[in-house]
Short mmCIF file of C-alpha atoms and ligand atoms in Angstrom, two decimals:
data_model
loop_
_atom_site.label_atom_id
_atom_site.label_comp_id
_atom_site.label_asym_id
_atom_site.label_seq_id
_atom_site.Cartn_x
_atom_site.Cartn_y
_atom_site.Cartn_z
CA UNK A 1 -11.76 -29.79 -31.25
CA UNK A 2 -11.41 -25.96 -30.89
CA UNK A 3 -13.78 -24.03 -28.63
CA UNK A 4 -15.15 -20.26 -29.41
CA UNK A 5 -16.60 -18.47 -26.79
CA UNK A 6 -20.77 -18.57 -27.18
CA UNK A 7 -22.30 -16.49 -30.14
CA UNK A 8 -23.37 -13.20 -28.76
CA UNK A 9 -20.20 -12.92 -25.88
CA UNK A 10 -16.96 -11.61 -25.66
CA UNK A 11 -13.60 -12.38 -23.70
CA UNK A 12 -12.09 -9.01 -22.49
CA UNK A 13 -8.60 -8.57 -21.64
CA UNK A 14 -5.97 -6.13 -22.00
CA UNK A 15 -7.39 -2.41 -22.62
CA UNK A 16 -10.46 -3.19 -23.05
CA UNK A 17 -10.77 -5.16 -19.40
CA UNK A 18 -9.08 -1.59 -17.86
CA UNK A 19 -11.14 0.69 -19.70
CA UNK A 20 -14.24 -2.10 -17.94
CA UNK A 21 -12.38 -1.61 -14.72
CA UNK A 22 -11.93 2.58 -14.69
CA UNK A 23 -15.80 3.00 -15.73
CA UNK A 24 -16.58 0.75 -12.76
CA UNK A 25 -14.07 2.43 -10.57
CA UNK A 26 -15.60 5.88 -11.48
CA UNK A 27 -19.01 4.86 -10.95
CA UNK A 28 -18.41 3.53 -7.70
CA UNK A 29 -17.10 7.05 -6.55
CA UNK A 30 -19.98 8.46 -8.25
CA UNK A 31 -22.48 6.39 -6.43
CA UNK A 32 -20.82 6.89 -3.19
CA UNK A 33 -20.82 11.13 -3.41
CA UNK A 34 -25.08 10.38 -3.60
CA UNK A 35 -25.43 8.01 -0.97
CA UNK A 36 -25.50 4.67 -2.93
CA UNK A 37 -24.19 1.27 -1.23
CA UNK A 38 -23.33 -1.20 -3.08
CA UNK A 39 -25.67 -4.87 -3.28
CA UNK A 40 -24.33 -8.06 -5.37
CA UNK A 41 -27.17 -10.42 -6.81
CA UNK A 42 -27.03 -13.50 -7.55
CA UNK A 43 -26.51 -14.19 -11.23
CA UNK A 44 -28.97 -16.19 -11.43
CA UNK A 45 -33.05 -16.26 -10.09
CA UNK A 46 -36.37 -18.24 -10.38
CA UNK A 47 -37.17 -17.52 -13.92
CA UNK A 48 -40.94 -16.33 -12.30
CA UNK A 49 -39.38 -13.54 -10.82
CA UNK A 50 -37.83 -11.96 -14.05
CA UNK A 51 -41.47 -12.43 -15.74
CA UNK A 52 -43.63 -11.25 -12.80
CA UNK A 53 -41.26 -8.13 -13.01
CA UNK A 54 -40.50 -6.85 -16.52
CA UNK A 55 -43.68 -8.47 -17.89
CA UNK A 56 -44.97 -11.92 -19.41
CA UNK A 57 -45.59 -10.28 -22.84
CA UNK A 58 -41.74 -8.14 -23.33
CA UNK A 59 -39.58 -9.20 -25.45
CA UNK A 60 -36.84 -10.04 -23.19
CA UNK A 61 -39.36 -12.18 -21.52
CA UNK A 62 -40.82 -13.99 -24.29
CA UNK A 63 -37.70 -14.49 -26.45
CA UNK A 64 -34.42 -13.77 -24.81
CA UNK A 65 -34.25 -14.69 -21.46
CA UNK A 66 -31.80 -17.94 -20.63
CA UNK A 67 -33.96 -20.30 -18.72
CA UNK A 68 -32.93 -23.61 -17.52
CA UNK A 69 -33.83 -26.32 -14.89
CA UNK A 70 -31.35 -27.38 -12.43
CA UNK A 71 -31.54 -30.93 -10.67
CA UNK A 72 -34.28 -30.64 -8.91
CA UNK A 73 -36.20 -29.49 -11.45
CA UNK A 74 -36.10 -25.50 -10.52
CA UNK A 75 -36.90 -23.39 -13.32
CA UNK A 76 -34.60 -20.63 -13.06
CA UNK A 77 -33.37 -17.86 -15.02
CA UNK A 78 -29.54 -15.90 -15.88
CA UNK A 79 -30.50 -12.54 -14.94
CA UNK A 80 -31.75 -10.28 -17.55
CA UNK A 81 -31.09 -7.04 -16.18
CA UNK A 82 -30.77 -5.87 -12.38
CA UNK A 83 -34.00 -4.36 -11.34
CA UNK A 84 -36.18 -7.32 -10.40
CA UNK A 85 -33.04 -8.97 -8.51
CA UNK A 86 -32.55 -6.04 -6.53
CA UNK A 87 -35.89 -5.67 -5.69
CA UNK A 88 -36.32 -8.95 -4.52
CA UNK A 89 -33.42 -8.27 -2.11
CA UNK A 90 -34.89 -5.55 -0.52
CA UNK A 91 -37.79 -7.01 0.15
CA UNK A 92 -35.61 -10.13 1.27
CA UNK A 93 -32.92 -8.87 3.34
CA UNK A 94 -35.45 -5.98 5.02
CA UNK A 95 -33.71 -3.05 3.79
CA UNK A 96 -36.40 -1.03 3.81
CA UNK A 97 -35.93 -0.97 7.76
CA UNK A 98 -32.30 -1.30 7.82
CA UNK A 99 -31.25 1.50 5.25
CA UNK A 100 -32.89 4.91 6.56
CA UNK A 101 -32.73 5.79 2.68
CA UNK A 102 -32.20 3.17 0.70
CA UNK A 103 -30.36 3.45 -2.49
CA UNK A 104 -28.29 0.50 -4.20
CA UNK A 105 -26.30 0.08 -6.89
CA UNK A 106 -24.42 -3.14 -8.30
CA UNK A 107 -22.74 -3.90 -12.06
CA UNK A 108 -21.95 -6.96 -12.90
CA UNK A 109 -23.39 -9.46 -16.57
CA UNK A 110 -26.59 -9.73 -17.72
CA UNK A 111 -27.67 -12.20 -20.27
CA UNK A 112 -30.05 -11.63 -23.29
CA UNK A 113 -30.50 -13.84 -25.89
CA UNK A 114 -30.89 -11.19 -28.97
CA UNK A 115 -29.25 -10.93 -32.24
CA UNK A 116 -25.79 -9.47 -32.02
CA UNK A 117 -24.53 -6.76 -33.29
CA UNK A 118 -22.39 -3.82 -32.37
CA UNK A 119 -22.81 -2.59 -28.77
CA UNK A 120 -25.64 -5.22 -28.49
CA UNK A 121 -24.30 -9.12 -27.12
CA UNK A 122 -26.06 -11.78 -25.45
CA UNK A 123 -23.32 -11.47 -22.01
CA UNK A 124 -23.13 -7.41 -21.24
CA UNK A 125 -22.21 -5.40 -18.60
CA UNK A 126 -24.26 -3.16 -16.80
CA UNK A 127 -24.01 -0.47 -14.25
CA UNK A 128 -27.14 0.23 -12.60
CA UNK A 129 -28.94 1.69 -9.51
CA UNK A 130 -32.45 1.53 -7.50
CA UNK A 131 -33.62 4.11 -5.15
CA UNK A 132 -36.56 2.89 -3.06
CA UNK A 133 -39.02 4.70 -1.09
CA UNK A 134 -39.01 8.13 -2.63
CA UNK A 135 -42.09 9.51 -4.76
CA UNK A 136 -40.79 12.81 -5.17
CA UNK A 137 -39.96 14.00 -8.26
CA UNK A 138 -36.48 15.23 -6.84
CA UNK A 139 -35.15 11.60 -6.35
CA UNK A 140 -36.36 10.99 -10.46
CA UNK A 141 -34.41 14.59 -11.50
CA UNK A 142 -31.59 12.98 -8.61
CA UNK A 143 -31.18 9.35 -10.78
CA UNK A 144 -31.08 11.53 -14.41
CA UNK A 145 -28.30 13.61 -13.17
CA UNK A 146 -26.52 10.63 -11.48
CA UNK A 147 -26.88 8.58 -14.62
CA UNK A 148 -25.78 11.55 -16.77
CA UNK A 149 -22.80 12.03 -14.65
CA UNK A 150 -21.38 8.47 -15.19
CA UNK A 151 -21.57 8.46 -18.63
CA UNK A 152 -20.19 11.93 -18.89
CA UNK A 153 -17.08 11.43 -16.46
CA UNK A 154 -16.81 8.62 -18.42
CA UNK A 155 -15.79 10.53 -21.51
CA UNK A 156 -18.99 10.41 -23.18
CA UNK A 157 -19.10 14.37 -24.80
CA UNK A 158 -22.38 13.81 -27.04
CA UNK A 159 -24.77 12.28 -24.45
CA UNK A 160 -28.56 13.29 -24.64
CA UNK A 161 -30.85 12.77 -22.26
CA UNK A 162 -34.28 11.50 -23.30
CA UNK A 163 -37.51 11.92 -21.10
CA UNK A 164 -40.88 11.08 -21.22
CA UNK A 165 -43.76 10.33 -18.85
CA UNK A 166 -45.07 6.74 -19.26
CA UNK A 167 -48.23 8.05 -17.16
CA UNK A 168 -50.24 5.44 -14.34
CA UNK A 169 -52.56 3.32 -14.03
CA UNK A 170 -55.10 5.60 -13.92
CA UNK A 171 -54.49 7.60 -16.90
CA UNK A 172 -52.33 5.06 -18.96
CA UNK A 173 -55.27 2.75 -20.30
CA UNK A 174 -57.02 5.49 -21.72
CA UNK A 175 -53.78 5.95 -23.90
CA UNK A 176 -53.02 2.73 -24.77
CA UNK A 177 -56.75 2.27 -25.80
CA UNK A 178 -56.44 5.49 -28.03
CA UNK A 179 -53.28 4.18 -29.25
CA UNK A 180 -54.98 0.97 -30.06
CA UNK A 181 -57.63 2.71 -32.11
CA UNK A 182 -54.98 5.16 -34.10
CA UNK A 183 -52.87 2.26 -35.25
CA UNK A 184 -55.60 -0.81 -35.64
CA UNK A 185 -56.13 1.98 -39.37
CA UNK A 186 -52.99 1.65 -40.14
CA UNK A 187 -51.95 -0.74 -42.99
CA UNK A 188 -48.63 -2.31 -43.95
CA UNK A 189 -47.46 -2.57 -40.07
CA UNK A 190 -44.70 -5.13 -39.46
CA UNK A 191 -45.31 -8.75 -38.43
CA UNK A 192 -43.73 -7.58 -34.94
CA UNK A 193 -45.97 -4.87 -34.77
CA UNK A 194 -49.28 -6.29 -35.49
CA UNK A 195 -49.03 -8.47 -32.62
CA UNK A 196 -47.47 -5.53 -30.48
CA UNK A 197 -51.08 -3.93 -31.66
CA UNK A 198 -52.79 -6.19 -29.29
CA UNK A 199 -50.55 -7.13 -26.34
CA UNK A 200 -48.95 -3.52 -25.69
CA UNK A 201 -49.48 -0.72 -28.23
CA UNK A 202 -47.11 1.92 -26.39
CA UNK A 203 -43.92 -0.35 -28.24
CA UNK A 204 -45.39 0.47 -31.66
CA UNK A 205 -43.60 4.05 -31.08
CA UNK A 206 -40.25 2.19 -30.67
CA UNK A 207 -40.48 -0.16 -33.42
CA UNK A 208 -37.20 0.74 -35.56
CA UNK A 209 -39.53 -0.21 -39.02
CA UNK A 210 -42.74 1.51 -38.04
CA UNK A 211 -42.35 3.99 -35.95
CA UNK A 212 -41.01 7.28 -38.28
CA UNK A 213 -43.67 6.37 -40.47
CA UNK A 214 -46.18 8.14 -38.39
CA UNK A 215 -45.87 11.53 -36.55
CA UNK A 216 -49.39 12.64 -36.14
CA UNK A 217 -50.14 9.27 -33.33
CA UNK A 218 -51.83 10.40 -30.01
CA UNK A 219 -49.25 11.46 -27.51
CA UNK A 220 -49.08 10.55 -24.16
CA UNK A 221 -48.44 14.17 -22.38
CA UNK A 222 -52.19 14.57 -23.68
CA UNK A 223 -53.32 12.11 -21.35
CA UNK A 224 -51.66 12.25 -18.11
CA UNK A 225 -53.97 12.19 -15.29
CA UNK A 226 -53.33 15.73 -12.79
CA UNK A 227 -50.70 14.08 -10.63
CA UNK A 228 -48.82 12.46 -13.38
CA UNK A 229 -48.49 15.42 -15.18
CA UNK A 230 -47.46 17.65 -12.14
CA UNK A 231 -44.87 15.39 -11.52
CA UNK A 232 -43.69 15.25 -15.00
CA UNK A 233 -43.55 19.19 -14.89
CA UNK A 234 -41.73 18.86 -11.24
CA UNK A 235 -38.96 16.80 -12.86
CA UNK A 236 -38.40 18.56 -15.80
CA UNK A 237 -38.07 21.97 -13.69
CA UNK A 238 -35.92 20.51 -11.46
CA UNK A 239 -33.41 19.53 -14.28
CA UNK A 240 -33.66 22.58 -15.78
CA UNK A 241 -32.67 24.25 -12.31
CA UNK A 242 -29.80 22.13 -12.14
CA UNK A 243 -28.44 22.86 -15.66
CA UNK A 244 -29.27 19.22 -17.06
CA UNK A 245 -30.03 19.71 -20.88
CA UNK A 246 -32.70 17.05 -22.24
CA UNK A 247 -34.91 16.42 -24.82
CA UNK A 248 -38.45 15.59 -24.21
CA UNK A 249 -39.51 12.45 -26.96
CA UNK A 250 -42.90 11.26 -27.40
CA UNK A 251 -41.70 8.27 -29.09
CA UNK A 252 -40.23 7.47 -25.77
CA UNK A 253 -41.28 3.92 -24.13
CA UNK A 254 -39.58 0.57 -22.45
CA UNK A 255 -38.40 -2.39 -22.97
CA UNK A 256 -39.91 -3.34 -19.82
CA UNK A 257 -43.68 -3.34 -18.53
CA UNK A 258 -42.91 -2.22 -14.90
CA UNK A 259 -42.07 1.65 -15.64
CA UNK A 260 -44.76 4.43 -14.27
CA UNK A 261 -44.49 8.28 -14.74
CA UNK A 262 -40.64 8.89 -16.04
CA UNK A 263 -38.80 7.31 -17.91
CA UNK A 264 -35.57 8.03 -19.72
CA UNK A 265 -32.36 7.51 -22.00
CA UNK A 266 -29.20 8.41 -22.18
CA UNK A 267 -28.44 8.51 -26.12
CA UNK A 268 -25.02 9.07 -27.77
CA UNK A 269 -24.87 9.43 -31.43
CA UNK A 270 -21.42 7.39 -31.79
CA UNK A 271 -23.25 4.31 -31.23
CA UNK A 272 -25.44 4.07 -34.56
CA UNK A 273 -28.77 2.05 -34.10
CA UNK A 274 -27.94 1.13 -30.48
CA UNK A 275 -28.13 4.52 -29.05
CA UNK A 276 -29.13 4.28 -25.49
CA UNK A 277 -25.71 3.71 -23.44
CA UNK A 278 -27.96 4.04 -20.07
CA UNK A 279 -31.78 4.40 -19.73
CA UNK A 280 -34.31 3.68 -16.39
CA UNK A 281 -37.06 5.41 -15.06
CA UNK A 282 -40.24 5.16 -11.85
CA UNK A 283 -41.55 1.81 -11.17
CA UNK A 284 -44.15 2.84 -8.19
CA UNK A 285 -45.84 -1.06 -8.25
CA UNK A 286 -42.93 -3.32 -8.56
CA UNK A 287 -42.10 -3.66 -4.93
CA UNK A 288 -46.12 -3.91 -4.08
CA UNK A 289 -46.16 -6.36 -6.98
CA UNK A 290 -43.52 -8.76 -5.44
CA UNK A 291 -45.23 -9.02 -2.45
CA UNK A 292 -43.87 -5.74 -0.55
CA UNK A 293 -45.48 -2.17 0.93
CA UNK A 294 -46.09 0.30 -1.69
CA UNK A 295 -43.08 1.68 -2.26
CA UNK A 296 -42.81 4.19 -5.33
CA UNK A 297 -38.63 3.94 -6.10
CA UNK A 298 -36.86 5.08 -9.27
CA UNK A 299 -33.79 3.45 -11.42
CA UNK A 300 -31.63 3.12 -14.49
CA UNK A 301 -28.79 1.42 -15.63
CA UNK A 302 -26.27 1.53 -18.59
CA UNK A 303 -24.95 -0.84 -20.43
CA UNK A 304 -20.87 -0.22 -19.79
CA UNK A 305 -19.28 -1.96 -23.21
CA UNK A 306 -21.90 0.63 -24.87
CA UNK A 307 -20.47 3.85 -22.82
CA UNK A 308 -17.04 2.89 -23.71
CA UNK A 309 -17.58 2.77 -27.29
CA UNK A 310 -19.30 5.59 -27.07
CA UNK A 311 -16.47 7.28 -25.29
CA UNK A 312 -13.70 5.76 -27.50
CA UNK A 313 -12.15 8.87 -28.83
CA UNK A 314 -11.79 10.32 -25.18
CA UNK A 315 -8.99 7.31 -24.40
CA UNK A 316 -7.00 9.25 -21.53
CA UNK A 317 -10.30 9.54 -19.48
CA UNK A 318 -9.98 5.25 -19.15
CA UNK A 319 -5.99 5.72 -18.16
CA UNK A 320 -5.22 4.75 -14.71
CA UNK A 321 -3.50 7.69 -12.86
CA UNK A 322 -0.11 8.70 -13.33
CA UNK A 323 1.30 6.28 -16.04
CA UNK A 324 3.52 3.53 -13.91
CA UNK A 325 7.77 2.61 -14.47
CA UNK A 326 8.06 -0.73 -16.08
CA UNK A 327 11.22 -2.71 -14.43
CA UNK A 328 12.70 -5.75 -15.71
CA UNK A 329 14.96 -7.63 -13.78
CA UNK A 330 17.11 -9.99 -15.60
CA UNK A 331 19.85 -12.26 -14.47
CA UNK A 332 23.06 -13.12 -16.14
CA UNK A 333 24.68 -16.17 -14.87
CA UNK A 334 24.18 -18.93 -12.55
CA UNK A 335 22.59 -18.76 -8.56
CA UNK A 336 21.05 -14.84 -9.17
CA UNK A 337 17.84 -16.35 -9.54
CA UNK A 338 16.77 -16.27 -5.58
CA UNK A 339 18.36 -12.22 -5.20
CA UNK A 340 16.32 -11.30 -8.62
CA UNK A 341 12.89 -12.74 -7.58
CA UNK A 342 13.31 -11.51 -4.12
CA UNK A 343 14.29 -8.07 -6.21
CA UNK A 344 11.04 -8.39 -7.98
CA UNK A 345 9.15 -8.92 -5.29
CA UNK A 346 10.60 -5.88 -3.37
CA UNK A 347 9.76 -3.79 -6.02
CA UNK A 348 5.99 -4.70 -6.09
CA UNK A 349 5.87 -4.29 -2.34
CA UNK A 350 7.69 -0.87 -2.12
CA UNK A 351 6.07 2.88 -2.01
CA UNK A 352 7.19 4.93 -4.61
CA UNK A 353 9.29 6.87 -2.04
CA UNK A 354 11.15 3.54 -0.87
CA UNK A 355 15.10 4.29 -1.45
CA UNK A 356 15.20 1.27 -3.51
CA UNK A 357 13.00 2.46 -6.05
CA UNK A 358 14.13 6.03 -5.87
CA UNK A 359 17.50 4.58 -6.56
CA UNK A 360 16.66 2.39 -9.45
CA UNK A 361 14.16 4.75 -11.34
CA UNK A 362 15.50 8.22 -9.84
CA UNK A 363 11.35 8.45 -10.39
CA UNK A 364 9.40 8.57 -7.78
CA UNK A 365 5.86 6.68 -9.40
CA UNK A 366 4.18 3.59 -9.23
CA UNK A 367 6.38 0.57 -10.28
CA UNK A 368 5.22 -2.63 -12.19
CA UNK A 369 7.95 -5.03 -11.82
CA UNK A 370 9.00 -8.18 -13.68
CA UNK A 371 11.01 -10.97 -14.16
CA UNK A 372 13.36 -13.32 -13.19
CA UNK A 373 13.60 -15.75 -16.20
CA UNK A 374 16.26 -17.63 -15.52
CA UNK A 375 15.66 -20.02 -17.35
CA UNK A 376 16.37 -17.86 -20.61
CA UNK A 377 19.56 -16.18 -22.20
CA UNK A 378 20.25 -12.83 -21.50
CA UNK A 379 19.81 -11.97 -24.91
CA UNK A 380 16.08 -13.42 -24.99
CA UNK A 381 15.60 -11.92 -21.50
CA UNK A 382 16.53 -8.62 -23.04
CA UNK A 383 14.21 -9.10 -26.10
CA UNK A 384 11.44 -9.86 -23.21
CA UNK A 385 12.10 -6.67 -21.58
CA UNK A 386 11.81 -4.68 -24.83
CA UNK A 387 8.46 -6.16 -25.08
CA UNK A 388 7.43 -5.84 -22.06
CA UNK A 389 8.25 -2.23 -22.69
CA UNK A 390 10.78 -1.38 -19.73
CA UNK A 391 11.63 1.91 -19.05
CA UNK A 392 14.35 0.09 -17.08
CA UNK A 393 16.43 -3.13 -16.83
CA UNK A 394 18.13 -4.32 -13.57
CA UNK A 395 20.85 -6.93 -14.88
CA UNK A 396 22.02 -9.22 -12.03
CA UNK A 397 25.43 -10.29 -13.26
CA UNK A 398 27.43 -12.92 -12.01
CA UNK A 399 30.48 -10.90 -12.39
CA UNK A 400 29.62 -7.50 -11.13
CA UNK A 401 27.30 -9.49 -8.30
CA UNK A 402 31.26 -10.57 -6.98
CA UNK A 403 32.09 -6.60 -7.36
CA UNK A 404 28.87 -5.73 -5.31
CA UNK A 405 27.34 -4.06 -8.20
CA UNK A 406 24.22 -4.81 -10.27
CA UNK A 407 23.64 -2.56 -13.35
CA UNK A 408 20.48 -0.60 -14.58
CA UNK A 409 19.82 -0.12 -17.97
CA UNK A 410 18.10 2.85 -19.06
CA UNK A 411 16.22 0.74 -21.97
CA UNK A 412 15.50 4.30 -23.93
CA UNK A 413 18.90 5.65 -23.84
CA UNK A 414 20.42 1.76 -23.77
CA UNK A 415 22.74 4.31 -20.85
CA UNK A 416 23.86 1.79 -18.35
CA UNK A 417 25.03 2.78 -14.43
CA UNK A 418 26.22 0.01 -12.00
CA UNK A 419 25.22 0.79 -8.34
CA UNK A 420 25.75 -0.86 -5.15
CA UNK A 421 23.89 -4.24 -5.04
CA UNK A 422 23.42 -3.53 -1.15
CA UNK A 423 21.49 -0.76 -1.97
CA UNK A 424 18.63 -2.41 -3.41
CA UNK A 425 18.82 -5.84 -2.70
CA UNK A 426 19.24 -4.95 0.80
CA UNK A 427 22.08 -7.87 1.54
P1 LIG B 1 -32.57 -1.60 -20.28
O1 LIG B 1 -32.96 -0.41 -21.09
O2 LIG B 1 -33.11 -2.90 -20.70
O3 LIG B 1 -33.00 -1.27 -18.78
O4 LIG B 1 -31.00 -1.69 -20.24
C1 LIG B 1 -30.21 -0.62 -19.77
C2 LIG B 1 -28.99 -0.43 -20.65
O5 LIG B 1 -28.27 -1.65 -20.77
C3 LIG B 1 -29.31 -0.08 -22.11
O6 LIG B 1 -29.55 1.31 -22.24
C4 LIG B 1 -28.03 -0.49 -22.81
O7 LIG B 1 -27.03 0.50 -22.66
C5 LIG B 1 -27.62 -1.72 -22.02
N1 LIG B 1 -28.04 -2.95 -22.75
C6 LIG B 1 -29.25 -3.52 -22.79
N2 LIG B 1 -29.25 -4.62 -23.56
C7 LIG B 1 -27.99 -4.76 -24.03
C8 LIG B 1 -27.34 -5.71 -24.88
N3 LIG B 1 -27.98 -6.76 -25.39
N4 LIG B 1 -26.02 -5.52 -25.16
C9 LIG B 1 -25.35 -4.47 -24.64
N5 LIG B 1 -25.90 -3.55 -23.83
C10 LIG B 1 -27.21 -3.69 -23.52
C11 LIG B 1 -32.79 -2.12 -17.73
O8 LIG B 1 -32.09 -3.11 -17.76
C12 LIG B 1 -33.45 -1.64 -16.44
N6 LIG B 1 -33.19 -2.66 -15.40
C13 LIG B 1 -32.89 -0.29 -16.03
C14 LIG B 1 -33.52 0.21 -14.75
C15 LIG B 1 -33.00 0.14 -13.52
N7 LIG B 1 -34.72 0.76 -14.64
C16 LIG B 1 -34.95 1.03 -13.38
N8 LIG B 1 -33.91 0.63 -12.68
#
């Protein structure tokens, strides 16, 4: 019997696993220039938690989250997306005492079970980040310009940013109502959307059938109470002040029911139908909701296989540094096994500016070192080197290892210099 990996997920490796690491390496620095700390969640949570939070009636609730008992019976859930878990360690853990301003950020899978495509899978990685306790519209503008900084140091050159004002509970049921009314005239709607009709109009505007077939629907900005729009106006000012080009898109709503005031994507056009490579926004009742203070806090994540897709044509952003010297050490003859691997292992160990490696490479970079196979011919330990793509090979020979020597061989030029074995194997 052969096994596949699950419909929907994806094994990554080579590249594609550095180009993973880099974006996380990048946005950790990110984070870390605005304050951020990091916070790991468990993978998995009570399934209640994940429906309390992004809403009974979403779509990832109703269709695609991975529930399953355990022994005892516990319904739990694999986590969805990053929000409600971090949340629920705030309130757990008592940061909202122990950080004087807390702001956390994680990455790590999340698990939907929608239909794949390209840039959308049923395991995906996301970046994301919470900041708690601020209702200012500075700390929105602050999370826009953080998310639009990872995906553009990231290598992403065509990223929009989206915004819109989802409104509050004050001022939001007189627009879904409205909403209700426009649409209920409306014939030919999809299946999806004449049940969205009842249980939450606002995703009507999203729905990829529906939605361009009407322009002249009732638009939120014309319903915002005084405060929500004031703070809608702050935000967008404050953008605009700090050079942040967006779009403002009255089409613009969530996946997910806990969102208040703004809300936002990141959108790159190299993705095709799956656009958004980050997106977030103000949940003011989701801590209150899960049994904590009122405590208005702001979000977003992206989705990190979608931002390097997105950034695909920009490769030497994902390249590690200063490009490292391959050695290969290879051993002809019998009892060099023991001075090789020791060799080997020296090299990993050593600074660039170690004589050893100064001597070998006349370089002075990073060094990724390997070999011995003894157990192979020279000739196929060669052939391994070439693949490996050496820049050098160090040949321990039994014959020059009785002359002191070992030899280096340039693999480019095929230029070979013997120099003192003492020297670099340090016997
Ligand atoms: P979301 O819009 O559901 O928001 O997901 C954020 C990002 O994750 C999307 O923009 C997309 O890039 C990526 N993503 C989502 N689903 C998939 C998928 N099936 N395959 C690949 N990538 C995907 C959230 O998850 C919120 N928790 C964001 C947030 C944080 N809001 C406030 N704080």
């Amino acid at each position: 019997m052969k096994f596949k990996a699950p419909r929907g997920t994806h094994d990554i490796w080579g590249k594609d696993a550095e180009k993973l690491a880099r974006l996380e390496d990048f946005a950790r620095t990110i984070f870390r220039k605005y304050g951020y700390g990091e916070m790991r969640v468990p993978v998995f949570e009570d399934a209640a938690l994940f429906s309390r939070s992004i809403g009974e009636s979403t779509d990832i609730v109703e269709k695609e989250m991975y529930v399953f008992e355990d022994r005892k019976g516990r319904k739990l859930a694999l986590r969805p997306e990053g929000t409600a878990s971090v949340v629920r360690a705030y309130l757990e853990n008592g940061l909202s005492q122990a950080l004087p301003v807390p702001k956390l950020f994680y990455m790590g899978p999340m698990f939907r079970y929608e239909r794949p495509q390209a840039g959308r899978y049923r395991e995906f990685f996301q970046i994301g980040a919470e900041y708690f306790a601020n209702p200012d519209p500075t700390a929105d503008a602050e999370t826009i310009l953080l998310a639009r900084e990872i995906v553009g140091s990231a290598g992403v050159t065509d990223a929009v940013v989206n915004v819109n004002s989802l409104g509050c509970g004050k001022c939001r049921p007189a627009y879904r109502a409205e909403l209700k009314k426009y649409f209920s005239d409306k014939k030919g709607l999809c299946a999806d959307c004449q049940k969205r009709l009842e249980k939450n109009p606002l995703r009507l505007l999203d729905c990829k059938i529906d939605s361009q077939k009407f322009s002249d629907f009732p638009k939120m900005s014309g319903y915002l109470c005084d405060e929500c729009r004031g703070h809608f106006d702050k935000t967008r000012k404050l953008l605009y002040s700090a050079g942040c080009e967006f779009v403002v898109d009255d089409r613009l709503v969530r996946g997910l029911d806990y969102y208040t005031r703004t809300i936002f994507e990141v959108r790159s056009n190299a993705l095709g139908s799956q656009d958004a490579v980050a997106a977030g926004g103000r949940y003011d009742n989701l801590v209150k909701e899960l049994g904590g203070e009122h405590t208005p806090s702001v979000g977003f994540a992206l989705g990190s296989e979608r931002v390097i897709l997105a950034a695909r044509n920009a490769e030497t952003v994902f390249e590690s540094g200063a490009p490292a010297t391959r050695v290969f050490v290879a051993v002809a003859g019998q009892g060099l096994e023991e001075a090789a691997f020791k060799l080997v292992s020296q090299l990993r160990k050593d600074g660039p500016e170690s004589d050893r490696v100064k001597k070998i490479l006349t370089l002075s970079v990073r060094t990724v070192a390997e070999g011995p196979f003894a157990s192979k011919s020279l000739k196929s330990q060669m052939r391994l080197a070439d693949k490996f793509n050496a820049d050098k090979t160090v040949i321990l020979g039994e014959e020059e290892m009785k002359r002191g020597v070992i030899v280096v061989r340039d693999m480019k030029s095929q230029e070979q210099v013997e120099i003192k074995a003492e020297e670099v194997t340090g016997r």
